């Protein structure tokens, strides 16, 4: 597998997932400054010209949620996802999609100090934080003691916010992020 990578991009999320899977992979450095992500060669891998991009044989993937879903299923021994048919699978899939359809855009509005407009299709950041706090419940992770790809996707968003100097101000969410950052393979931005 090859991960097209720049540590200052969302590819750091995919790298975290690969490391949690115990996958063997090659990092292919991509210079954003040199616009290597916009070359014709790269656009054959990811037509959006963005990172991350993952190549696994003849399979080409882009977008973190898709890549994390793929990797969790490819490496079932890592136990990063409920298997198809398990009762938790629906909640897991919902959280994976929620990370990109609600959490990420509402957090973007919050960080840019924009009012979230309901017609844009996502809710405000305070509501998203309420939802995530409820999903954490009493356990250390979204599925209690079980760390999953949903923690990678949801947790990475709060890690990014923290890197930008924006703590949530919510003790339960901050403790969740602390637990994620303490994991040996946690997302690194270098």
XYZ file of C-alpha atoms in Angstrom:
190
model
C 0.000 0.000 0.000
C 1.083 3.564 -0.688
C -0.173 6.548 1.286
C 0.280 9.853 -0.491
C 1.166 11.983 2.472
C 1.959 15.377 3.870
C 1.999 15.634 7.673
C 0.244 19.001 7.535
C -2.776 17.512 5.778
C -5.690 15.219 6.500
C -3.434 12.363 5.397
C -2.248 12.327 9.044
C -5.633 10.762 9.865
C -5.136 7.952 7.359
C -1.605 7.365 8.673
C -3.036 7.015 12.185
C -5.544 4.461 10.908
C -2.871 2.506 9.016
C -0.735 2.393 12.150
C -3.663 1.247 14.311
C -4.281 -1.538 11.743
C -0.658 -2.648 11.930
C -0.503 -2.273 8.145
C 2.672 -2.319 6.098
C 2.707 0.689 3.805
C 4.919 3.169 2.045
C 4.663 6.916 2.590
C 4.842 8.874 -0.651
C 5.691 12.465 0.285
C 3.580 15.097 -1.443
C 4.668 18.732 -1.366
C 1.666 20.993 -1.092
C 3.891 24.030 -1.655
C 5.064 22.597 -5.004
C 1.430 21.672 -5.780
C 2.358 18.030 -6.387
C -1.231 17.135 -5.466
C -2.411 18.904 -8.629
C -0.187 17.061 -11.117
C -1.832 14.917 -13.808
C -0.254 11.806 -12.249
C -1.719 12.530 -8.819
C -5.122 13.491 -10.242
C -5.380 9.935 -11.635
C -5.308 8.741 -8.004
C -7.475 11.466 -6.505
C -9.337 13.576 -9.071
C -10.086 16.151 -6.365
C -6.354 16.871 -6.014
C -6.431 16.520 -2.228
C -4.802 14.400 0.437
C -5.142 11.705 1.601
C -4.925 9.228 -1.222
C -4.243 5.535 -0.722
C -3.288 2.977 -3.358
C -3.630 -0.709 -2.516
C -2.780 -2.713 -5.624
C -5.413 -1.753 -8.194
C -7.575 -0.059 -5.555
C -7.413 3.718 -5.303
C -9.105 5.489 -2.443
C -9.512 9.069 -1.319
C -11.380 10.720 1.556
C -10.539 9.677 5.098
C -13.893 8.122 5.927
C -13.761 5.872 2.854
C -10.150 4.931 3.547
C -10.826 4.176 7.221
C -13.878 2.067 6.355
C -11.814 0.162 3.788
C -8.874 -0.415 6.143
C -11.036 -1.510 9.079
C -12.632 -4.139 6.852
C -9.324 -5.133 5.199
C -7.665 -5.728 8.588
C -10.398 -7.433 10.653
C -7.773 -8.793 13.066
C -7.150 -5.206 14.254
C -10.789 -5.124 15.476
C -11.340 -1.506 14.489
C -14.912 -2.028 13.261
C -17.931 -4.161 14.024
C -18.278 -6.819 11.359
C -21.152 -6.807 8.897
C -24.154 -8.300 10.653
C -23.041 -7.331 14.172
C -25.575 -5.151 16.017
C -23.091 -2.265 16.519
C -22.372 -1.993 12.775
C -25.185 0.506 12.118
C -24.093 2.856 14.877
C -20.480 2.549 13.723
C -21.384 3.463 10.123
C -23.512 6.359 11.354
C -20.627 7.760 13.421
C -18.201 7.386 10.521
C -20.468 9.412 8.251
C -21.363 11.867 11.039
C -17.676 12.771 11.347
C -17.612 14.234 7.839
C -21.240 15.265 7.293
C -21.840 17.060 10.605
C -18.751 17.336 12.828
C -16.215 18.584 10.298
C -18.337 21.283 8.628
C -19.830 22.538 11.898
C -16.364 22.682 13.438
C -15.190 24.637 10.379
C -17.990 27.152 10.909
C -17.074 27.391 14.588
C -13.349 27.893 13.940
C -14.058 30.559 11.321
C -16.623 32.194 13.624
C -19.424 31.756 11.090
C -23.040 31.269 12.011
C -24.199 27.838 10.893
C -27.013 28.225 8.402
C -29.583 25.391 8.654
C -30.074 25.259 4.879
C -26.438 24.124 4.511
C -27.388 20.698 5.894
C -25.423 20.469 9.134
C -26.092 21.524 12.660
C -24.189 23.954 14.872
C -21.017 22.943 16.711
C -22.603 23.031 20.181
C -25.199 20.485 19.076
C -22.503 18.308 17.489
C -20.528 18.358 20.748
C -23.697 17.350 22.644
C -24.165 14.409 20.265
C -20.548 13.247 20.590
C -20.608 13.558 24.381
C -23.716 11.389 24.415
C -22.093 8.834 22.116
C -19.011 8.546 24.339
C -21.215 7.592 27.248
C -19.312 6.316 30.263
C -16.522 4.520 28.414
C -13.160 5.802 27.275
C -14.130 5.504 23.595
C -17.251 5.717 21.450
C -17.824 1.963 21.929
C -16.885 1.781 25.606
C -13.519 0.077 26.035
C -13.394 -0.754 22.321
C -11.348 1.677 20.177
C -12.654 1.765 16.584
C -12.139 3.626 13.323
C -15.000 5.889 14.456
C -12.683 7.147 17.213
C -10.047 7.875 14.568
C -12.493 9.899 12.491
C -14.300 11.715 15.310
C -11.277 12.115 17.570
C -9.062 13.468 14.805
C -11.418 16.409 14.301
C -11.113 17.410 17.945
C -7.339 16.892 17.765
C -7.168 19.280 14.807
C -9.227 21.849 16.701
C -6.878 21.541 19.666
C -3.867 22.068 17.382
C -5.463 25.317 16.254
C -5.770 26.383 19.895
C -9.486 25.666 20.147
C -10.308 23.426 23.069
C -13.948 22.444 23.399
C -14.305 23.726 26.950
C -16.076 20.469 27.772
C -14.259 18.269 30.289
C -15.648 14.971 28.944
C -14.632 15.769 25.361
C -11.223 17.029 26.453
C -10.640 13.842 28.472
C -11.650 11.822 25.381
C -9.103 13.669 23.242
C -6.452 13.177 25.945
C -7.084 9.411 25.866
C -6.820 9.341 22.089
C -3.618 11.357 22.053
C -2.105 8.971 24.625
C -2.486 6.011 22.236
C 0.875 4.790 20.911
C -0.146 5.328 17.269
C -2.111 8.571 17.784
C -2.230 11.114 14.984
C 0.926 13.177 14.686
C 1.342 16.306 12.643
C 5.035 15.885 11.799
